[in-house]
Tab-separated table of C-alpha atoms in Angstrom:
chain	number	residue	atom	x	y	z
J	129	MET	CA	129.104	-71.336	-7.620
J	130	ILE	CA	126.015	-73.354	-8.305
J	131	VAL	CA	124.080	-71.275	-5.813
J	132	ILE	CA	125.104	-68.047	-7.531
J	133	ASP	CA	124.053	-69.412	-10.909
J	134	ALA	CA	120.694	-70.431	-9.504
J	135	ILE	CA	120.135	-66.968	-8.030
J	136	VAL	CA	121.038	-65.304	-11.301
J	137	ALA	CA	118.721	-67.634	-13.189
J	138	ALA	CA	115.891	-66.914	-10.754
J	139	VAL	CA	116.424	-63.144	-11.136
J	140	LEU	CA	116.347	-63.495	-14.888
J	141	VAL	CA	113.139	-65.509	-14.743
J	142	LEU	CA	111.564	-62.939	-12.460
J	143	ALA	CA	112.654	-60.131	-14.795
J	144	VAL	CA	111.190	-61.886	-17.804
J	145	TYR	CA	107.992	-62.611	-15.894
J	146	ALA	CA	107.722	-59.004	-14.766
J	147	GLY	CA	108.312	-57.813	-18.310
J	148	LEU	CA	105.567	-60.081	-19.571
J	149	SER	CA	103.072	-59.325	-16.801
J	150	VAL	CA	103.430	-55.575	-16.327
J	151	ARG	CA	101.672	-53.173	-18.725
J	152	THR	CA	101.335	-49.408	-18.868
J	153	VAL	CA	97.950	-47.755	-19.461
J	154	GLN	CA	97.947	-44.072	-20.455
J	155	GLN	CA	95.779	-41.451	-18.825
J	156	PHE	CA	93.444	-41.230	-21.837
J	157	GLN	CA	93.112	-45.033	-22.088
J	158	ARG	CA	91.303	-47.806	-20.307
J	159	GLY	CA	92.393	-51.457	-20.265
J	160	VAL	CA	90.171	-54.449	-20.939
J	161	VAL	CA	91.665	-57.799	-19.895
J	162	PHE	CA	90.681	-61.088	-21.545
J	163	ARG	CA	91.652	-64.103	-19.484
J	164	PHE	CA	91.493	-67.305	-21.501
J	165	GLY	CA	89.062	-65.541	-23.841
J	166	ARG	CA	86.741	-64.222	-21.139
J	167	VAL	CA	86.495	-60.589	-20.109
J	168	VAL	CA	87.639	-59.731	-16.645
J	169	ASP	CA	85.069	-57.519	-14.978
J	170	GLN	CA	87.617	-55.092	-13.623
J	171	ILE	CA	88.589	-52.301	-16.030
J	172	ARG	CA	92.249	-51.392	-15.746
J	173	GLY	CA	92.789	-47.700	-15.149
J	174	PRO	CA	95.764	-45.523	-16.128
J	175	GLY	CA	99.202	-46.412	-14.773
J	176	LEU	CA	101.017	-49.735	-14.283
J	177	THR	CA	98.832	-52.815	-14.354
J	178	ARG	CA	99.703	-56.474	-14.016
J	179	ILE	CA	98.406	-59.361	-16.050
J	180	ILE	CA	99.101	-63.053	-16.049
J	181	PRO	CA	101.447	-63.944	-18.905
J	182	VAL	CA	100.063	-66.329	-21.487
J	183	ALA	CA	96.642	-66.371	-19.751
J	184	ASP	CA	95.688	-62.688	-20.106
J	185	ARG	CA	95.493	-60.329	-23.032
J	186	LEU	CA	95.169	-56.584	-22.515
J	187	TYR	CA	93.270	-54.336	-24.987
J	188	LYS	CA	93.651	-50.586	-24.590
J	189	VAL	CA	90.667	-48.430	-25.504
J	190	ASN	CA	90.955	-44.708	-26.149
J	191	VAL	CA	88.326	-42.742	-24.213
J	192	GLN	CA	89.107	-39.365	-25.757
J	193	ILE	CA	86.524	-37.522	-27.840
J	194	VAL	CA	86.909	-38.654	-31.427
J	195	THR	CA	86.277	-36.193	-34.258
J	196	MET	CA	85.061	-38.169	-37.237
J	197	PRO	CA	84.155	-36.404	-40.492
J	198	ILE	CA	81.230	-37.842	-42.421
J	199	PRO	CA	81.910	-38.018	-46.167
J	200	ALA	CA	79.692	-35.824	-48.322
J	201	GLN	CA	76.406	-37.530	-49.122
J	202	GLU	CA	74.262	-36.626	-52.111
J	203	GLY	CA	70.509	-36.758	-51.736
J	204	ILE	CA	67.185	-35.192	-52.687
J	205	THR	CA	65.414	-33.009	-50.175
J	206	ARG	CA	61.710	-33.089	-49.437
J	207	ASP	CA	61.123	-30.187	-51.843
J	208	ASN	CA	62.909	-32.104	-54.683
J	209	VAL	CA	66.271	-30.305	-54.689
J	210	THR	CA	69.461	-32.288	-55.216
J	211	VAL	CA	72.071	-31.350	-52.591
J	212	ARG	CA	75.395	-32.632	-51.349
J	213	VAL	CA	75.859	-32.472	-47.578
J	214	ASP	CA	78.792	-33.337	-45.350
J	215	ALA	CA	78.918	-33.332	-41.551
J	216	VAL	CA	81.110	-34.132	-38.557
J	217	VAL	CA	80.448	-36.338	-35.507
J	218	TYR	CA	82.001	-35.946	-32.054
J	219	PHE	CA	81.805	-39.070	-29.861
J	220	LYS	CA	83.665	-40.905	-27.123
J	221	VAL	CA	83.757	-44.390	-25.588
J	222	VAL	CA	82.066	-44.588	-22.186
J	223	ASP	CA	82.011	-48.392	-21.856
J	224	PRO	CA	85.253	-49.982	-23.121
J	225	VAL	CA	83.925	-53.526	-22.689
J	226	LYS	CA	80.947	-52.931	-25.018
J	227	ALA	CA	83.126	-51.066	-27.501
J	228	ILE	CA	85.447	-54.093	-27.716
J	229	VAL	CA	82.960	-56.953	-27.357
J	230	ASN	CA	79.743	-55.790	-29.020
J	231	VAL	CA	81.222	-54.379	-32.223
J	232	GLN	CA	84.246	-55.384	-34.227
J	233	ASP	CA	85.438	-51.863	-35.172
J	234	TYR	CA	83.409	-49.191	-33.464
J	235	LYS	CA	84.946	-46.339	-35.478
J	236	PHE	CA	84.061	-47.921	-38.814
J	237	ALA	CA	80.609	-48.815	-37.507
J	238	MET	CA	79.999	-45.236	-36.403
J	239	SER	CA	81.136	-43.947	-39.803
J	240	GLN	CA	78.677	-46.164	-41.676
J	241	VAL	CA	75.773	-45.353	-39.361
J	242	ALA	CA	76.530	-41.640	-39.666
J	243	GLN	CA	76.487	-41.789	-43.484
J	244	THR	CA	73.167	-43.621	-43.658
J	245	SER	CA	71.613	-41.335	-41.045
J	246	LEU	CA	72.786	-38.272	-42.970
J	247	ARG	CA	71.147	-39.542	-46.164
J	248	SER	CA	67.938	-40.195	-44.253
J	249	ILE	CA	67.881	-36.734	-42.652
J	250	ILE	CA	68.456	-35.080	-46.051
J	251	GLY	CA	65.353	-36.763	-47.472
J	252	LYS	CA	63.246	-35.637	-44.495
J	253	SER	CA	64.343	-31.975	-44.585
J	254	GLU	CA	63.693	-29.050	-46.895
J	255	LEU	CA	66.333	-26.911	-48.538
J	256	ASP	CA	65.553	-23.817	-46.454
J	257	ASP	CA	66.010	-25.825	-43.245
J	258	LEU	CA	69.373	-27.168	-44.412
J	259	LEU	CA	70.556	-23.653	-45.205
J	260	ALA	CA	69.140	-21.528	-42.403
J	261	ASN	CA	67.674	-23.787	-39.699
J	262	ARG	CA	70.301	-26.440	-39.046
J	263	GLU	CA	69.990	-26.775	-35.282
J	264	PRO	CA	66.856	-29.009	-35.354
J	265	ILE	CA	68.456	-31.082	-38.119
J	266	ASN	CA	71.618	-31.533	-36.051
J	267	GLN	CA	69.553	-32.640	-33.074
J	268	GLY	CA	67.572	-35.085	-35.201
J	269	LEU	CA	70.769	-36.539	-36.643
J	270	GLU	CA	72.211	-36.878	-33.160
J	271	LEU	CA	69.169	-38.839	-32.010
J	272	MET	CA	69.441	-41.149	-35.006
J	273	LEU	CA	73.082	-41.903	-34.187
J	274	ASP	CA	72.559	-42.188	-30.456
J	275	SER	CA	70.234	-45.188	-30.725
J	276	PRO	CA	72.778	-47.752	-32.020
J	277	ALA	CA	75.723	-46.073	-30.286
J	278	LEU	CA	74.375	-46.813	-26.818
J	279	GLY	CA	74.604	-50.537	-27.444
J	280	TRP	CA	78.235	-50.114	-28.464
J	281	GLY	CA	79.242	-48.225	-25.339
J	282	ILE	CA	79.618	-44.961	-27.277
J	283	GLN	CA	78.226	-41.568	-26.326
J	284	ILE	CA	77.497	-39.028	-29.069
J	285	ASP	CA	78.716	-35.635	-27.936
J	286	ARG	CA	77.403	-33.573	-30.872
J	287	VAL	CA	76.715	-33.717	-34.600
J	288	GLU	CA	76.994	-30.733	-36.944
J	289	ILE	CA	76.375	-30.252	-40.663
J	290	LYS	CA	79.414	-28.552	-42.183
J	291	ASP	CA	78.493	-27.627	-45.730
J	292	VAL	CA	75.602	-27.862	-48.183
J	293	ALA	CA	76.615	-27.898	-51.854
J	294	LEU	CA	73.953	-26.784	-54.351
J	295	PRO	CA	73.812	-27.119	-58.142
J	296	GLU	CA	74.789	-24.042	-60.152
J	297	SER	CA	71.286	-23.657	-61.571
J	298	MET	CA	69.837	-23.582	-58.062
J	299	LYS	CA	72.415	-20.999	-56.984
J	300	ARG	CA	71.423	-18.735	-59.879
J	301	SER	CA	67.731	-19.171	-59.073
J	302	MET	CA	68.324	-18.309	-55.424
J	303	ALA	CA	70.379	-15.276	-56.426
J	304	ARG	CA	67.543	-14.019	-58.653
J	305	GLN	CA	65.051	-14.633	-55.867
J	306	ALA	CA	67.156	-12.720	-53.357
J	307	GLU	CA	67.620	-9.852	-55.820
J	308	ALA	CA	63.889	-9.671	-56.504
J	309	ASP	CA	63.116	-9.690	-52.788
J	310	ARG	CA	65.618	-6.888	-52.165
J	311	GLU	CA	64.120	-4.846	-54.992
J	312	ARG	CA	60.613	-5.422	-53.639
J	313	ARG	CA	61.592	-4.197	-50.189
J	314	ALA	CA	63.379	-1.184	-51.694
J	315	ARG	CA	60.250	-0.225	-53.627
J	316	ILE	CA	58.095	-0.613	-50.540
J	317	ILE	CA	60.429	1.594	-48.525
J	318	THR	CA	60.482	4.210	-51.309
J	319	ALA	CA	56.695	4.183	-51.603
J	320	ASP	CA	56.335	4.483	-47.841
J	321	GLY	CA	58.683	7.481	-47.841
J	322	GLU	CA	56.741	9.137	-50.648
J	323	TYR	CA	53.470	8.520	-48.804
J	324	GLN	CA	54.778	10.113	-45.624
J	325	ALA	CA	56.249	13.042	-47.573
J	326	SER	CA	52.977	13.586	-49.465
J	327	THR	CA	51.068	13.565	-46.168
J	328	ARG	CA	53.312	16.234	-44.734
J	329	LEU	CA	53.183	18.270	-47.941
J	330	SER	CA	49.391	18.124	-48.017
J	331	GLU	CA	49.257	19.375	-44.427
J	332	ALA	CA	51.662	22.212	-45.299
J	333	ALA	CA	49.612	23.079	-48.397
J	334	ALA	CA	46.450	23.251	-46.310
J	335	ILE	CA	48.115	25.632	-43.873
J	336	MET	CA	49.480	27.816	-46.688
J	337	SER	CA	46.105	27.917	-48.441
J	338	ALA	CA	44.513	29.173	-45.222
J	339	THR	CA	47.192	31.854	-44.825
J	340	PRO	CA	48.556	32.946	-48.252
J	341	ALA	CA	51.169	35.123	-46.555
J	342	ALA	CA	52.924	31.937	-45.463
J	343	LEU	CA	53.472	31.059	-49.117
J	344	GLN	CA	55.113	34.436	-49.694
J	345	LEU	CA	57.362	33.908	-46.655
J	346	ARG	CA	58.313	30.475	-47.922
J	347	LEU	CA	59.159	31.979	-51.302
J	348	LEU	CA	61.381	34.591	-49.666
J	349	GLN	CA	63.120	31.897	-47.617
J	350	THR	CA	63.835	29.969	-50.817
J	351	VAL	CA	65.331	33.129	-52.315
J	352	VAL	CA	67.582	33.509	-49.273
J	353	GLU	CA	68.755	29.890	-49.509
J	354	VAL	CA	69.534	30.178	-53.213
J	355	ALA	CA	71.236	33.563	-52.795
J	356	ALA	CA	73.554	32.091	-50.149
J	357	GLU	CA	75.332	30.112	-52.884
J	358	LYS	CA	76.671	33.376	-54.427
J	359	ASN	CA	75.248	32.650	-57.847
J	360	SER	CA	75.220	35.349	-60.502
J	361	THR	CA	71.965	34.008	-61.946
J	362	LEU	CA	68.918	33.390	-59.820
J	363	VAL	CA	66.118	31.266	-61.226
J	364	LEU	CA	63.076	31.788	-59.053
J	365	PRO	CA	59.941	29.734	-59.619
J	366	PHE	CA	56.746	31.760	-59.342
J	367	PRO	CA	54.086	29.647	-57.613
J	368	VAL	CA	50.694	29.373	-59.245
J	369	GLU	CA	49.034	29.716	-55.858
J	370	LEU	CA	50.432	33.229	-55.546
J	371	LEU	CA	48.951	34.125	-58.942
J	372	ARG	CA	45.595	32.769	-57.827
J	373	PHE	CA	45.856	34.809	-54.645
J	374	LEU	CA	46.544	38.001	-56.651
J	375	GLU	CA	43.734	37.184	-59.070
J	376	SER	CA	41.279	36.675	-56.249
J	377	ALA	CA	42.378	39.970	-54.657
J	378	THR	CA	41.902	41.790	-58.000
J	379	GLU	CA	38.423	40.363	-58.436
J	380	LYS	CA	37.471	41.509	-54.961
J	381	ASN	CA	38.697	45.046	-55.688
J	382	GLY	CA	36.815	45.108	-59.025
J	383	GLN	CA	33.639	44.003	-57.383
J	384	ALA	CA	34.011	46.701	-54.732
J	385	ALA	CA	34.572	49.463	-57.367
J	386	ALA	CA	31.711	48.375	-59.676
J	387	PRO	CA	28.556	50.581	-59.523
J	388	LYS	CA	25.448	49.258	-57.982
J	389	PRO	CA	22.528	48.268	-60.206
J	390	GLN	CA	20.430	51.289	-59.070
J	391	GLN	CA	23.190	53.688	-60.091
J	392	VAL	CA	23.396	52.063	-63.504
J	393	GLU	CA	19.653	52.500	-64.045
J	394	GLN	CA	19.862	56.164	-63.067
J	395	VAL	CA	22.661	56.816	-65.568
J	396	GLU	CA	20.700	55.103	-68.350
J	397	ALA	CA	17.595	57.255	-67.562
J	398	VAL	CA	19.632	60.468	-67.747
J	399	ILE	CA	21.053	59.438	-71.125
J	400	GLU	CA	17.538	58.797	-72.486
J	401	GLN	CA	16.342	62.216	-71.274
J	402	LEU	CA	19.197	64.044	-73.005
J	403	GLU	CA	18.204	62.463	-76.368
J	404	LEU	CA	21.792	62.523	-77.606
J	405	PRO	CA	22.357	61.736	-81.292
J	406	SER	CA	23.616	58.370	-82.307
J	407	LEU	CA	27.184	57.731	-83.308
J	408	ASP	CA	26.350	57.448	-87.024
J	409	GLU	CA	24.685	60.877	-87.035
J	410	VAL	CA	27.671	62.433	-85.321
J	411	LEU	CA	30.074	60.964	-87.879
J	412	ALA	CA	27.942	61.986	-90.847
J	413	ALA	CA	27.528	65.639	-89.705
J	414	ASP	CA	29.739	68.430	-91.121
J	415	PRO	CA	32.353	69.405	-88.566
J	416	LEU	CA	32.141	73.109	-89.681
J	417	GLN	CA	28.382	73.283	-89.067
J	418	PRO	CA	27.077	73.765	-85.565
J	419	PRO	CA	25.460	70.824	-83.865
J	420	VAL	CA	22.030	69.767	-84.974
J	421	ALA	CA	20.652	70.464	-81.555
J	422	ASP	CA	21.667	74.159	-81.944
J	423	GLN	CA	19.938	74.526	-85.386
J	424	LEU	CA	16.536	73.167	-84.403
J	425	PRO	CA	14.050	75.180	-82.370
J	426	SER	CA	12.723	73.827	-79.175
J	427	ALA	CA	9.186	72.670	-78.591
J	428	ASP	CA	7.923	76.165	-77.769
J	429	GLY	CA	9.363	77.686	-80.996
J	430	ASN	CA	12.317	79.441	-79.357
J	431	PRO	CA	15.828	78.552	-80.461
J	432	VAL	CA	17.811	76.252	-78.231
J	433	ARG	CA	20.457	78.125	-76.366
J	434	PRO	CA	23.908	76.712	-75.962
J	435	PRO	CA	25.479	76.367	-72.575
J	436	ASP	CA	26.869	79.973	-72.770
J	437	GLY	CA	23.315	81.445	-72.922
J	438	ASN	CA	23.421	83.083	-76.407
J	439	PRO	CA	20.670	81.985	-78.813
J	440	VAL	CA	21.697	80.126	-81.891
J	441	GLN	CA	20.927	81.942	-85.137
J	442	PRO	CA	19.394	79.892	-87.906
J	443	PRO	CA	21.100	79.949	-91.306
J	444	ALA	CA	20.179	82.571	-93.975
J	445	ASP	CA	18.266	80.194	-96.243
J	446	ALA	CA	16.199	79.070	-93.300
J	447	ARG	CA	14.956	82.597	-92.749
């Protein structure tokens, strides 16, 4: 009976000892053993691990990647703009002994270092870089965090800026700037289109001026396009160039029909030889009396004969 009690007592002691000495380490954890206050060099991996009761203490360290948000920090950029920036840090523990021994709370320490580094990077950057060129800023922030993290057995995986909050006045100013830039580019595009169109139109005008018939064909084509709409009223613009073409053609015809200067001189000489009466004499003469040329004798004393050949008789009083 005594032997059985001793065996049972020994089994119980062994069970209690096993319960106190056996520990379980998860797959995503690593165990650091302190024996009488000193770190055992061997890092306990995942699974069952044994420690000495009372003498050893086991600390489990998570080696997963930790996602730690950085609270929004307010600062002034290099171009004197007040902004509010928040970010996120991804890190993991690569040396559990340093993470436990060298720093009291590595997560809190990383949070504080990340906040101060974010304030520092805000003061070194410009607003345009924070808004549009964040990759160099993220790399610079990662380097600033990596320096103290190495001594704590922590590896920085990546750092990213999440959001940049601007004052309302700055948002309105940026909106006006963007609107003005859009309007400037729209005007440039419109002016460029007008320049190209004017170049083409000038080339077409030069061709049409060389061949005026092309202008008439273009006018007829416009008539065809307008008539295709089945309109009852047709408003047709008459080009000034066509009028100029007709005017130039008329001037050429007039110049061709005009008499030559020699012909004009011959006509004037014939008129002088005929010695026709002036217009005033013709109007003052009696229409019932024969012409003055028929009443007067010629130079040789004979009466002037009319075109029919009969001599003109002088009046009775003249005899």
